[in-house]
Short mmCIF file of C-alpha atoms and ligand atoms in Angstrom, two decimals:
data_model
loop_
_atom_site.label_atom_id
_atom_site.label_comp_id
_atom_site.label_asym_id
_atom_site.label_seq_id
_atom_site.Cartn_x
_atom_site.Cartn_y
_atom_site.Cartn_z
CA MET A 1490 40.48 -23.73 5.09
CA ALA A 1491 38.64 -20.76 3.07
CA LEU A 1492 34.81 -21.61 3.29
CA ASN A 1493 34.31 -18.78 0.71
CA HIS A 1494 31.24 -19.39 -1.42
CA ARG A 1495 33.06 -21.82 -3.71
CA ALA A 1496 33.75 -23.89 -0.90
CA ALA A 1497 30.53 -23.79 0.45
CA VAL A 1498 29.11 -24.97 -2.93
CA SER A 1499 31.80 -28.26 -3.37
CA LEU A 1500 31.40 -28.86 0.20
CA SER A 1501 27.47 -29.12 -0.45
CA ARG A 1502 27.78 -31.18 -3.38
CA LYS A 1503 30.94 -33.38 -2.56
CA GLU A 1504 31.62 -33.79 0.96
CA PRO A 1505 27.84 -33.48 2.77
CA ARG A 1506 28.81 -33.49 6.45
CA GLY A 1507 25.61 -32.80 8.79
CA PRO A 1508 22.29 -33.81 7.54
CA ARG A 1509 21.35 -33.46 3.72
CA TRP A 1510 19.00 -31.11 2.55
CA ARG A 1511 16.94 -32.02 -0.56
CA PHE A 1512 16.02 -29.22 -2.56
CA CYS A 1513 12.66 -29.83 -4.16
CA PRO A 1514 11.84 -27.10 -6.91
CA VAL A 1515 8.14 -26.44 -6.85
CA LEU A 1516 7.40 -26.29 -10.56
CA LEU A 1517 7.67 -30.04 -10.86
CA GLY A 1518 7.85 -31.33 -7.58
CA ARG A 1519 10.77 -33.22 -7.93
CA VAL A 1520 14.17 -32.75 -6.69
CA ILE A 1521 17.16 -31.53 -8.30
CA ALA A 1522 19.69 -30.71 -6.11
CA THR A 1523 20.84 -31.60 -2.70
CA PHE A 1524 22.58 -29.55 -0.33
CA ALA A 1525 24.30 -30.49 2.81
CA CYS A 1526 23.87 -27.94 5.66
CA SER A 1527 26.48 -26.32 7.17
CA GLY A 1528 27.04 -27.19 11.11
CA GLU A 1529 28.87 -25.76 13.82
CA LYS A 1530 32.12 -26.45 12.51
CA GLU A 1531 31.18 -24.78 8.78
CA VAL A 1532 29.64 -21.70 10.59
CA ASN A 1533 32.53 -21.50 12.84
CA LEU A 1534 34.73 -21.43 9.41
CA ALA A 1535 32.63 -18.88 7.62
CA VAL A 1536 32.66 -16.65 10.82
CA GLN A 1537 36.37 -17.18 10.73
CA ASP A 1538 36.92 -15.89 7.08
CA ALA A 1539 34.84 -12.99 7.36
CA LYS A 1540 36.74 -11.72 10.14
CA ALA A 1541 39.86 -11.70 7.90
CA ALA A 1542 37.89 -10.51 5.13
CA PHE A 1543 36.59 -7.58 7.28
CA LYS A 1544 39.82 -6.49 8.40
CA ILE A 1545 40.90 -5.72 4.67
CA TRP A 1546 37.13 -4.28 3.92
CA SER A 1547 36.77 -2.17 6.61
CA GLN A 1548 40.06 -0.26 5.75
CA LYS A 1549 38.65 0.76 2.51
CA SER A 1550 37.61 4.33 1.76
CA GLY A 1551 34.07 4.47 1.03
CA MET A 1552 34.78 5.52 -2.52
CA GLU A 1553 36.40 2.01 -2.91
CA ARG A 1554 33.59 0.30 -1.79
CA CYS A 1555 31.70 1.84 -4.06
CA ARG A 1556 33.17 0.94 -7.10
CA VAL A 1557 33.46 -2.90 -5.51
CA LEU A 1558 29.55 -2.67 -5.19
CA LEU A 1559 28.97 -0.74 -8.56
CA GLU A 1560 30.57 -3.96 -10.36
CA ALA A 1561 28.67 -5.87 -8.51
CA ALA A 1562 25.14 -4.16 -9.67
CA ARG A 1563 26.31 -4.00 -13.08
CA ILE A 1564 27.41 -7.84 -13.20
CA ILE A 1565 23.66 -8.31 -11.88
CA ARG A 1566 22.23 -6.47 -14.65
CA GLU A 1567 24.11 -8.08 -16.95
CA ARG A 1568 23.00 -11.61 -15.61
CA ARG A 1569 19.57 -10.55 -15.24
CA ASP A 1570 17.49 -13.23 -17.26
CA GLU A 1571 19.86 -16.07 -16.10
CA ILE A 1572 19.23 -14.92 -12.42
CA ALA A 1573 15.83 -14.83 -12.85
CA THR A 1574 15.34 -17.94 -14.48
CA VAL A 1575 17.18 -19.20 -11.52
CA GLU A 1576 14.88 -17.60 -9.16
CA THR A 1577 12.15 -18.81 -10.80
CA ILE A 1578 13.18 -22.31 -10.62
CA ASN A 1579 14.13 -21.50 -7.11
CA ASN A 1580 11.06 -20.42 -5.77
CA GLY A 1581 8.38 -20.58 -8.16
CA LYS A 1582 7.73 -17.25 -9.26
CA SER A 1583 6.76 -16.03 -12.83
CA ILE A 1584 9.73 -15.06 -14.81
CA PHE A 1585 8.04 -12.20 -14.91
CA GLU A 1586 7.94 -11.24 -11.55
CA ALA A 1587 11.79 -12.91 -10.82
CA ARG A 1588 12.99 -10.15 -13.65
CA TRP A 1589 11.30 -7.34 -11.30
CA ASP A 1590 13.09 -9.01 -7.87
CA ILE A 1591 16.27 -9.03 -10.08
CA ASP A 1592 15.82 -5.44 -10.80
CA THR A 1593 15.23 -4.34 -7.17
CA SER A 1594 18.25 -6.12 -6.41
CA TRP A 1595 20.66 -4.37 -8.77
CA GLN A 1596 18.92 -1.42 -7.93
CA CYS A 1597 19.89 -1.92 -4.20
CA LEU A 1598 23.50 -2.60 -4.34
CA GLU A 1599 23.60 0.87 -6.81
CA TYR A 1600 21.73 3.25 -4.26
CA TYR A 1601 24.43 1.72 -1.25
CA ALA A 1602 27.18 2.12 -3.43
CA GLY A 1603 26.04 5.83 -3.84
CA LEU A 1604 25.85 6.26 -0.22
CA ALA A 1605 29.23 4.49 0.76
CA GLY A 1606 30.97 7.61 -0.38
CA SER A 1607 29.41 9.78 1.65
CA MET A 1608 29.13 8.08 4.62
CA ALA A 1609 30.52 11.11 7.10
CA GLY A 1610 30.66 12.15 10.74
CA GLU A 1611 29.87 15.56 12.50
CA HIS A 1612 32.61 17.80 13.45
CA ILE A 1613 31.13 19.94 16.95
CA GLN A 1614 32.93 22.51 18.05
CA LEU A 1615 33.36 23.10 21.57
CA PRO A 1616 34.54 25.71 24.19
CA GLY A 1617 37.96 27.12 24.17
CA GLY A 1618 39.02 25.92 20.97
CA SER A 1619 38.33 22.38 21.85
CA PHE A 1620 36.22 20.30 19.71
CA GLY A 1621 34.80 17.12 19.14
CA TYR A 1622 33.80 14.84 16.32
CA THR A 1623 31.61 11.40 15.14
CA ARG A 1624 32.89 8.58 12.86
CA ARG A 1625 30.45 5.79 11.27
CA GLU A 1626 32.38 2.85 11.63
CA PRO A 1627 30.85 -0.48 10.62
CA LEU A 1628 30.06 -3.22 13.09
CA GLY A 1629 31.88 -6.29 12.10
CA VAL A 1630 30.75 -9.88 11.19
CA CYS A 1631 26.54 -9.36 10.13
CA VAL A 1632 24.59 -12.27 9.60
CA GLY A 1633 21.54 -12.18 7.25
CA ILE A 1634 18.87 -15.11 7.80
CA GLY A 1635 16.47 -14.94 5.00
CA ALA A 1636 13.01 -16.19 3.88
CA TRP A 1637 11.81 -17.96 0.92
CA ASN A 1638 9.96 -15.60 -1.14
CA TYR A 1639 12.23 -13.66 -2.15
CA PRO A 1640 15.39 -15.21 -1.99
CA PHE A 1641 17.81 -13.35 -4.02
CA GLN A 1642 16.16 -9.67 -3.39
CA ILE A 1643 16.40 -10.47 0.48
CA ALA A 1644 19.85 -11.44 -0.10
CA CYS A 1645 20.96 -8.19 -1.61
CA TRP A 1646 18.43 -6.10 0.66
CA LYS A 1647 20.59 -7.36 3.47
CA SER A 1648 24.18 -7.37 2.15
CA ALA A 1649 24.01 -4.38 -0.12
CA PRO A 1650 24.19 -1.71 3.13
CA ALA A 1651 26.36 -4.17 5.07
CA LEU A 1652 28.62 -4.10 2.45
CA ALA A 1653 28.69 -0.80 1.95
CA CYS A 1654 29.48 0.27 5.33
CA GLY A 1655 32.50 -1.98 5.80
CA ASN A 1656 30.74 -5.35 7.24
CA ALA A 1657 31.00 -8.60 6.36
CA MET A 1658 28.26 -10.86 5.66
CA ILE A 1659 27.08 -14.44 6.04
CA PHE A 1660 23.98 -15.25 4.61
CA LYS A 1661 21.63 -18.45 5.53
CA PRO A 1662 19.13 -18.58 3.02
CA SER A 1663 15.75 -20.56 3.56
CA PRO A 1664 16.55 -24.76 3.22
CA PHE A 1665 13.53 -24.13 0.55
CA THR A 1666 15.38 -21.55 -1.74
CA PRO A 1667 18.88 -22.09 -1.27
CA VAL A 1668 20.02 -21.93 -4.82
CA SER A 1669 20.11 -18.43 -6.04
CA VAL A 1670 22.04 -16.58 -3.04
CA LEU A 1671 24.96 -18.43 -4.40
CA LEU A 1672 25.12 -16.76 -7.85
CA LEU A 1673 25.45 -13.58 -5.44
CA ALA A 1674 28.11 -14.88 -4.02
CA GLU A 1675 29.80 -15.55 -7.20
CA ILE A 1676 29.31 -12.09 -8.49
CA TYR A 1677 30.46 -10.23 -5.32
CA THR A 1678 33.96 -12.30 -5.41
CA GLU A 1679 33.89 -11.25 -9.22
CA ALA A 1680 33.46 -7.63 -8.36
CA GLY A 1681 36.37 -7.85 -6.10
CA VAL A 1682 35.35 -8.35 -2.32
CA PRO A 1683 38.05 -10.09 -0.63
CA PRO A 1684 37.58 -13.77 0.19
CA GLY A 1685 35.05 -14.63 2.51
CA LEU A 1686 33.33 -11.06 3.01
CA PHE A 1687 30.16 -12.33 1.67
CA ASN A 1688 29.64 -16.29 2.41
CA VAL A 1689 26.54 -18.42 2.18
CA VAL A 1690 26.04 -21.37 4.58
CA GLN A 1691 23.27 -23.53 3.88
CA GLY A 1692 20.70 -25.18 6.69
CA GLY A 1693 17.81 -24.88 8.71
CA ALA A 1694 16.96 -23.71 12.24
CA ALA A 1695 19.88 -25.38 13.50
CA THR A 1696 22.24 -23.49 11.31
CA GLY A 1697 20.78 -20.29 12.17
CA GLN A 1698 21.10 -20.56 15.70
CA PHE A 1699 24.76 -21.45 15.04
CA LEU A 1700 24.77 -17.96 13.43
CA CYS A 1701 22.54 -16.13 15.76
CA LEU A 1702 24.67 -17.48 19.33
CA HIS A 1703 28.40 -17.16 17.54
CA ARG A 1704 30.20 -14.46 19.92
CA ASP A 1705 31.69 -12.97 17.05
CA VAL A 1706 28.81 -12.10 15.14
CA ALA A 1707 28.03 -8.53 15.30
CA LYS A 1708 24.57 -7.91 14.17
CA VAL A 1709 21.61 -10.44 12.85
CA SER A 1710 19.06 -9.37 10.33
CA PHE A 1711 16.46 -11.71 9.67
CA THR A 1712 13.53 -11.94 7.18
CA GLY A 1713 11.09 -14.64 8.22
CA SER A 1714 8.19 -15.43 10.32
CA VAL A 1715 6.89 -13.73 13.78
CA PRO A 1716 7.67 -17.23 15.91
CA THR A 1717 10.97 -17.43 14.53
CA GLY A 1718 11.68 -13.24 14.85
CA SER A 1719 11.02 -13.65 18.77
CA LYS A 1720 13.25 -16.58 18.87
CA ILE A 1721 15.80 -14.41 17.11
CA MET A 1722 15.50 -11.63 19.50
CA GLU A 1723 16.07 -14.36 22.50
CA MET A 1724 19.28 -15.03 21.18
CA ALA A 1725 20.36 -11.65 20.48
CA ALA A 1726 19.43 -10.74 23.88
CA LYS A 1727 22.31 -13.26 25.32
CA GLY A 1728 25.29 -11.42 23.08
CA ILE A 1729 23.54 -8.12 23.02
CA LYS A 1730 23.37 -7.91 19.65
CA PRO A 1731 21.47 -5.25 17.43
CA ILE A 1732 19.00 -7.29 15.12
CA THR A 1733 16.95 -6.10 12.30
CA LEU A 1734 13.60 -8.03 12.34
CA GLU A 1735 11.12 -8.03 8.64
CA LEU A 1736 8.28 -10.56 10.06
CA GLY A 1737 5.02 -11.09 9.10
CA GLY A 1738 1.90 -8.94 8.01
CA LYS A 1739 -1.68 -9.01 7.59
CA SER A 1740 -2.10 -5.16 5.92
CA PRO A 1741 -4.75 -3.26 4.97
CA LEU A 1742 -5.75 -2.03 1.88
CA ILE A 1743 -8.30 0.89 2.16
CA ILE A 1744 -10.46 1.54 -1.01
CA PHE A 1745 -12.86 4.70 -0.81
CA SER A 1746 -15.81 5.21 -3.32
CA ASP A 1747 -14.15 8.07 -4.84
CA CYS A 1748 -11.08 6.34 -6.01
CA ASP A 1749 -9.89 5.74 -10.02
CA LEU A 1750 -12.12 2.15 -9.68
CA GLU A 1751 -9.55 0.92 -12.40
CA ASN A 1752 -6.17 1.72 -10.50
CA ALA A 1753 -7.84 0.28 -7.66
CA VAL A 1754 -8.63 -2.78 -8.77
CA LYS A 1755 -5.16 -2.96 -10.39
CA GLY A 1756 -3.69 -2.01 -6.80
CA ALA A 1757 -6.10 -4.86 -5.06
CA LEU A 1758 -4.33 -7.62 -7.63
CA MET A 1759 -0.67 -6.15 -7.00
CA ALA A 1760 -1.42 -6.11 -3.45
CA ASN A 1761 -2.70 -10.26 -2.89
CA PHE A 1762 -1.57 -11.93 -5.76
CA LEU A 1763 2.52 -11.09 -6.66
CA THR A 1764 4.66 -14.28 -6.03
CA GLN A 1765 1.60 -16.63 -5.32
CA GLY A 1766 0.20 -14.00 -2.39
CA GLU A 1767 3.48 -15.27 -0.64
CA VAL A 1768 4.36 -11.77 0.33
CA CYS A 1769 4.82 -10.34 3.85
CA CYS A 1770 3.31 -6.40 3.04
CA ASN A 1771 0.39 -7.97 0.88
CA GLY A 1772 -2.71 -6.09 1.35
CA THR A 1773 -5.02 -9.05 2.20
CA ARG A 1774 -7.72 -7.35 4.50
CA VAL A 1775 -9.25 -5.21 1.11
CA PHE A 1776 -12.02 -2.57 3.10
CA VAL A 1777 -14.25 -1.36 0.19
CA GLN A 1778 -16.68 1.75 1.00
CA LYS A 1779 -20.35 0.14 0.65
CA GLU A 1780 -21.31 2.55 -2.32
CA ILE A 1781 -18.89 0.60 -4.76
CA LEU A 1782 -18.34 -2.65 -3.00
CA GLU A 1783 -20.24 -4.80 -5.88
CA LYS A 1784 -18.86 -2.57 -8.80
CA PHE A 1785 -15.63 -3.21 -7.59
CA THR A 1786 -15.51 -6.72 -6.12
CA LYS A 1787 -17.26 -7.79 -9.90
CA GLU A 1788 -14.16 -6.31 -11.53
CA VAL A 1789 -11.74 -7.80 -9.10
CA VAL A 1790 -12.96 -11.50 -9.64
CA LYS A 1791 -12.82 -10.63 -13.33
CA LEU A 1792 -9.15 -9.81 -13.39
CA THR A 1793 -8.58 -12.34 -10.69
CA GLN A 1794 -9.84 -14.97 -13.09
CA GLY A 1795 -7.82 -14.02 -15.80
CA ILE A 1796 -4.63 -14.53 -13.94
CA LYS A 1797 -2.48 -17.03 -16.20
CA ILE A 1798 -1.51 -20.01 -13.98
CA GLY A 1799 0.83 -22.69 -15.15
CA ASP A 1800 4.77 -23.29 -16.16
CA PRO A 1801 6.40 -19.62 -14.20
CA LEU A 1802 9.09 -20.20 -16.88
CA LEU A 1803 6.99 -19.37 -19.83
CA GLU A 1804 6.86 -15.05 -20.70
CA GLY A 1805 2.95 -15.10 -20.61
CA THR A 1806 2.23 -16.77 -16.65
CA ARG A 1807 1.91 -14.54 -14.09
CA MET A 1808 1.35 -17.24 -11.22
CA GLY A 1809 3.63 -20.18 -10.76
CA PRO A 1810 3.36 -22.62 -7.86
CA LEU A 1811 3.23 -22.60 -4.00
CA ILE A 1812 6.46 -23.11 -2.54
CA ASN A 1813 5.79 -26.58 -1.29
CA ARG A 1814 3.12 -29.12 -0.72
CA PRO A 1815 2.53 -28.28 3.07
CA HIS A 1816 2.35 -24.89 2.37
CA LEU A 1817 -0.30 -25.32 -0.14
CA GLU A 1818 -2.27 -27.38 2.05
CA ARG A 1819 -1.91 -24.84 4.90
CA VAL A 1820 -3.70 -21.86 2.48
CA LEU A 1821 -6.49 -24.46 1.43
CA GLY A 1822 -7.24 -25.32 4.81
CA PHE A 1823 -7.40 -21.61 5.30
CA ILE A 1824 -9.74 -21.16 3.03
CA LYS A 1825 -11.86 -24.20 4.15
CA LEU A 1826 -11.89 -22.48 7.59
CA ALA A 1827 -13.27 -19.14 5.63
CA LYS A 1828 -16.26 -21.10 4.39
CA GLU A 1829 -17.27 -22.73 7.57
CA GLN A 1830 -16.97 -19.63 9.19
CA GLY A 1831 -19.34 -18.16 6.71
CA ALA A 1832 -17.46 -15.93 4.00
CA LYS A 1833 -18.16 -17.00 0.25
CA VAL A 1834 -15.88 -17.85 -2.18
CA LEU A 1835 -16.02 -15.82 -5.68
CA CYS A 1836 -13.31 -17.40 -7.68
CA GLY A 1837 -10.58 -19.82 -7.04
CA GLY A 1838 -9.28 -21.30 -3.85
CA ASP A 1839 -8.83 -24.74 -5.29
CA VAL A 1840 -6.19 -27.12 -6.62
CA TYR A 1841 -5.15 -26.11 -10.16
CA VAL A 1842 -3.43 -28.71 -12.46
CA PRO A 1843 -1.94 -27.38 -15.33
CA GLU A 1844 -2.88 -29.19 -18.54
CA ASP A 1845 1.17 -29.61 -19.14
CA PRO A 1846 1.60 -33.19 -17.84
CA LYS A 1847 5.11 -32.18 -16.86
CA LEU A 1848 3.42 -29.91 -14.32
CA LYS A 1849 0.74 -32.19 -12.96
CA ASP A 1850 3.01 -32.67 -9.55
CA GLY A 1851 3.69 -29.15 -9.06
CA TYR A 1852 1.82 -27.15 -6.16
CA TYR A 1853 -0.17 -24.74 -8.06
CA MET A 1854 -3.62 -23.41 -6.95
CA ARG A 1855 -6.39 -20.86 -8.52
CA PRO A 1856 -6.27 -17.31 -6.88
CA CYS A 1857 -9.54 -16.87 -4.56
CA VAL A 1858 -11.21 -13.62 -3.55
CA LEU A 1859 -13.25 -13.93 -0.38
CA THR A 1860 -16.24 -11.72 0.10
CA ASP A 1861 -18.79 -11.44 3.32
CA CYS A 1862 -16.06 -11.64 5.20
CA ARG A 1863 -16.27 -10.55 8.86
CA ASP A 1864 -13.34 -8.54 10.79
CA ASP A 1865 -13.22 -11.98 13.60
CA MET A 1866 -12.81 -14.46 10.70
CA THR A 1867 -9.73 -16.30 10.70
CA CYS A 1868 -8.55 -15.79 7.36
CA VAL A 1869 -9.04 -12.08 8.42
CA ARG A 1870 -7.28 -12.04 11.14
CA GLU A 1871 -4.17 -14.79 10.44
CA GLU A 1872 -1.19 -14.19 7.35
CA ILE A 1873 -2.34 -16.87 5.20
CA PHE A 1874 0.78 -16.35 3.12
CA GLY A 1875 -1.16 -17.46 -0.34
CA PRO A 1876 -2.83 -16.39 -2.94
CA VAL A 1877 -6.39 -15.11 -0.74
CA MET A 1878 -8.12 -11.84 -1.07
CA SER A 1879 -10.40 -10.98 1.80
CA ILE A 1880 -12.95 -8.26 0.89
CA LEU A 1881 -14.81 -6.50 3.37
CA SER A 1882 -17.14 -3.45 3.43
CA PHE A 1883 -16.98 -0.48 5.74
CA ASP A 1884 -19.18 2.84 6.12
CA THR A 1885 -17.18 5.52 7.43
CA GLU A 1886 -13.65 6.70 7.31
CA ALA A 1887 -13.29 6.69 11.15
CA GLU A 1888 -14.78 3.50 11.63
CA VAL A 1889 -12.53 1.76 8.63
CA LEU A 1890 -9.31 3.97 10.09
CA GLU A 1891 -10.03 1.95 13.58
CA ARG A 1892 -10.85 -1.71 12.22
CA ALA A 1893 -7.49 -1.38 9.49
CA ASN A 1894 -5.76 -0.92 13.02
CA ASN A 1895 -7.26 -3.68 15.05
CA THR A 1896 -4.41 -6.15 14.30
CA THR A 1897 -1.45 -7.35 15.99
CA PHE A 1898 0.72 -6.60 12.70
CA GLY A 1899 1.80 -3.06 11.21
CA LEU A 1900 3.95 -4.05 8.14
CA ALA A 1901 2.23 -2.27 5.25
CA ALA A 1902 -1.01 -0.25 4.36
CA GLY A 1903 -2.64 1.22 1.41
CA VAL A 1904 -5.29 3.82 0.55
CA PHE A 1905 -7.35 4.66 -3.07
CA THR A 1906 -8.88 8.07 -2.95
CA ARG A 1907 -8.86 10.78 -5.56
CA ASP A 1908 -9.30 13.09 -1.83
CA ILE A 1909 -5.94 14.15 -1.33
CA GLN A 1910 -6.39 15.65 2.21
CA ARG A 1911 -8.71 12.20 3.22
CA ALA A 1912 -5.53 10.31 1.94
CA HIS A 1913 -3.04 11.75 4.06
CA ARG A 1914 -4.82 12.17 6.91
CA VAL A 1915 -5.53 8.41 6.83
CA VAL A 1916 -2.25 7.52 6.32
CA ALA A 1917 -1.15 9.66 9.60
CA GLY A 1918 -3.89 7.19 11.27
CA LEU A 1919 -2.21 3.74 10.25
CA GLN A 1920 -0.34 1.61 12.27
CA ALA A 1921 2.09 0.29 10.12
CA GLY A 1922 5.54 0.96 8.57
CA MET A 1923 4.85 0.79 4.93
CA CYS A 1924 2.18 3.23 3.69
CA PHE A 1925 1.12 3.58 -0.04
CA ILE A 1926 -1.70 5.85 -1.66
CA ASN A 1927 -3.00 5.11 -5.06
CA ASN A 1928 -0.60 2.33 -5.71
CA TYR A 1929 0.51 -0.84 -3.54
CA ASN A 1930 3.81 -3.41 -3.63
CA VAL A 1931 5.78 -1.32 -5.31
CA SER A 1932 9.40 -0.88 -4.14
CA PRO A 1933 11.44 1.54 -4.70
CA VAL A 1934 14.82 1.12 -3.10
CA GLU A 1935 15.23 4.83 -1.87
CA LEU A 1936 12.67 4.12 0.28
CA PRO A 1937 12.61 2.71 3.97
CA PHE A 1938 10.80 -0.57 4.46
CA GLY A 1939 10.25 -2.28 7.82
CA GLY A 1940 7.18 -2.74 10.12
CA TYR A 1941 5.40 -1.52 13.21
CA LYS A 1942 4.30 -3.96 16.04
CA LYS A 1943 4.78 -7.06 15.75
CA SER A 1944 5.47 -7.07 11.97
CA GLY A 1945 9.74 -6.24 13.38
CA PHE A 1946 11.61 -2.90 13.68
CA GLY A 1947 14.49 -1.86 11.68
CA ARG A 1948 14.50 -1.07 8.23
CA GLU A 1949 15.98 -2.36 4.71
CA ASN A 1950 16.39 -0.07 2.22
CA GLY A 1951 16.61 3.92 2.02
CA ARG A 1952 19.46 5.86 3.72
CA VAL A 1953 18.12 4.91 7.43
CA THR A 1954 19.56 1.56 6.73
CA ILE A 1955 22.69 3.05 7.08
CA GLU A 1956 22.45 3.44 10.88
CA TYR A 1957 21.23 -0.40 11.05
CA TYR A 1958 24.63 -1.50 10.08
CA SER A 1959 26.88 0.90 11.71
CA GLN A 1960 27.86 2.60 14.93
CA LEU A 1961 28.71 5.91 15.69
CA LYS A 1962 32.04 6.83 17.60
CA THR A 1963 32.37 10.08 19.40
CA VAL A 1964 35.82 11.87 19.26
CA CYS A 1965 36.58 14.61 22.19
CA VAL A 1966 39.33 16.35 21.72
CA GLU A 1967 40.94 18.76 24.22
CA MET A 1968 42.56 21.76 22.55
CA GLY A 1969 43.96 23.66 26.15
CA ASP A 1970 45.09 22.11 29.40
CA VAL A 1971 43.03 19.44 31.72
CA GLU A 1972 40.55 21.41 34.13
CA SER A 1973 41.14 18.99 37.14
CA ALA A 1974 38.80 18.03 39.92
CA PHE A 1975 42.05 16.89 42.25
N1 NAI B 81 8.90 -8.43 6.56
C1 NAI B 81 9.43 -8.95 5.69
O1 NAI B 81 10.48 -8.34 5.14
C2 NAI B 81 9.13 -10.33 5.22
C3 NAI B 81 8.95 -11.26 6.13
N2 NAI B 81 8.04 -12.24 5.78
C4 NAI B 81 7.36 -13.38 6.94
O2 NAI B 81 8.15 -14.64 6.67
C5 NAI B 81 7.62 -15.57 6.64
C6 NAI B 81 7.73 -16.91 5.61
O3 NAI B 81 8.73 -17.07 5.67
P1 NAI B 81 9.61 -18.62 6.63
O4 NAI B 81 10.63 -18.80 5.41
O5 NAI B 81 8.72 -19.66 5.95
O6 NAI B 81 10.12 -18.05 7.68
P2 NAI B 81 10.64 -18.78 8.86
O7 NAI B 81 10.44 -17.74 10.15
O8 NAI B 81 9.79 -20.30 9.11
O9 NAI B 81 12.03 -18.82 8.11
C7 NAI B 81 13.11 -17.67 7.63
C8 NAI B 81 14.57 -18.45 8.23
O10 NAI B 81 14.75 -18.36 9.21
C9 NAI B 81 15.33 -19.91 9.59
N3 NAI B 81 15.09 -20.45 10.86
C10 NAI B 81 14.18 -20.70 10.96
N4 NAI B 81 14.19 -20.88 12.42
C11 NAI B 81 15.22 -20.30 13.05
C12 NAI B 81 15.78 -20.52 14.16
N5 NAI B 81 15.56 -20.96 15.46
N6 NAI B 81 17.02 -19.89 14.41
C13 NAI B 81 17.64 -19.30 13.09
N7 NAI B 81 17.19 -19.44 11.89
C14 NAI B 81 15.42 -19.94 11.89
C15 NAI B 81 15.22 -20.70 8.39
O11 NAI B 81 15.58 -21.53 8.00
C16 NAI B 81 14.73 -19.29 7.14
O12 NAI B 81 15.75 -19.42 6.71
C17 NAI B 81 6.34 -15.17 6.59
O13 NAI B 81 5.67 -15.20 8.48
C18 NAI B 81 6.31 -13.58 6.07
O14 NAI B 81 5.47 -12.75 6.16
C19 NAI B 81 8.73 -12.99 4.27
C20 NAI B 81 9.15 -12.06 3.58
C21 NAI B 81 9.74 -10.62 4.21
N1 ABU B 82 9.55 -7.14 -2.78
C1 ABU B 82 8.60 -6.60 -1.71
C2 ABU B 82 9.70 -7.24 -0.54
C3 ABU B 82 8.37 -8.01 0.21
C4 ABU B 82 8.81 -9.02 1.00
O1 ABU B 82 10.39 -9.83 1.24
O2 ABU B 82 7.78 -10.01 1.16
#
């Protein structure tokens, strides 16, 4: 039985096997769809289909793969508003922002389509006319496991380079956001990928484990929390499988007193409040040089209080509800603890009940700005993954650099200053994989994205990611006689 995305959908809706998963959209706090978890049997079928599709796809030329990916990118662009609407219902982020996610999704497909045709090895001249060459070859069946904050974008950022390199991919979305990736499967099929080449399985940890431990899976690319990342690493170690880990963060954003204040304030909001603050690379530790602390804080609070919260499907909304009730309670718990530890709430940090009665059960909260923070507070040390900005003050460049790096994470960092030499000097000293100068949380797909330290390893986007979805074969060619030692 072919378990391509169509089969997977109908399996979910009509013939549930294994535990059922209730999909509870965050806008209203009620269930609108139910999916079945894929068990071992479904995972085996998906791998079997992916292997068959890989045989066909890996034999295609780069230009042939390029054309299919370009067509998929075109369809995503054409269906941009529809996909963004589904993503908003799926995750809760504003439709305004969901459209950005869809843009960075089709751009990613276009980017890797462009690279597919130019993937090449090297020719190396050896003595006596002999030579060697290298071939860049696909890995086989790759697995993508995604988090719930950027469901469609994560699936594209993993599948586009995987497919461009000639691999197949089985993708498991988070059980909190199972819907939008099915549209991607539909689009790949329409664009012409062989059946089973991009396949979706649904479920949580157990399904993820079946995938990671499957002997015919060649690689796992994971986006999620550090504890789960560590488990993925253990499972991959059993099969000596390469992995990419995109994990959490607690990134610093450093605002020097010579910055363009208006841009720095806008940057701080971009660094903290996209997708209700549920963004791995958020700059949640905002270090502000003492001279401008008061002015900066006042402006940040003013703009934060102006963020329009509510129905994320409305054009004017800029902040929707959090992903689910336990997560909302967790975020509110961090704020309570911050207060107990001496931080001051300058705005927000409480539950928000929209006026619209149909939204009253959604998981909304007001974005929060904390001040009087110290480096040892829980809100400054741990990833909150919600709309909570912690402001800290500093005096000197050397001091702030040391404090910024004093974390086990290393995903991202930002610097706002007009002093170009200082900007590059500070960035060179920051222990983070993705650094921003005078902006924050922009995602050009041409740039590699990924972490240092416990934020993971491997990269997504950019040319380098080709290396994470392919392997190098060396061929040594003798043009003379064998010079034997025997
Ligand atoms: N660096 C990055 O690019 C990103 C990192 N994240 C991080 O992800 C976290 C939030 O996402 P969550 O979905 O709550 O993370 P999570 O780690 O709970 O789950 C992530 C995915 O792993 C699956 N999973 C859970 N246990 C598993 C297991 N034992 N084996 C295999 N798969 C398993 C889940 O079903 C889900 O699909 C945050 O820490 C955040 O920082 C989120 C987005 C991007
Ligand atoms: N567009 C930003 C990606 C970061 C994240 O997945 O959390």
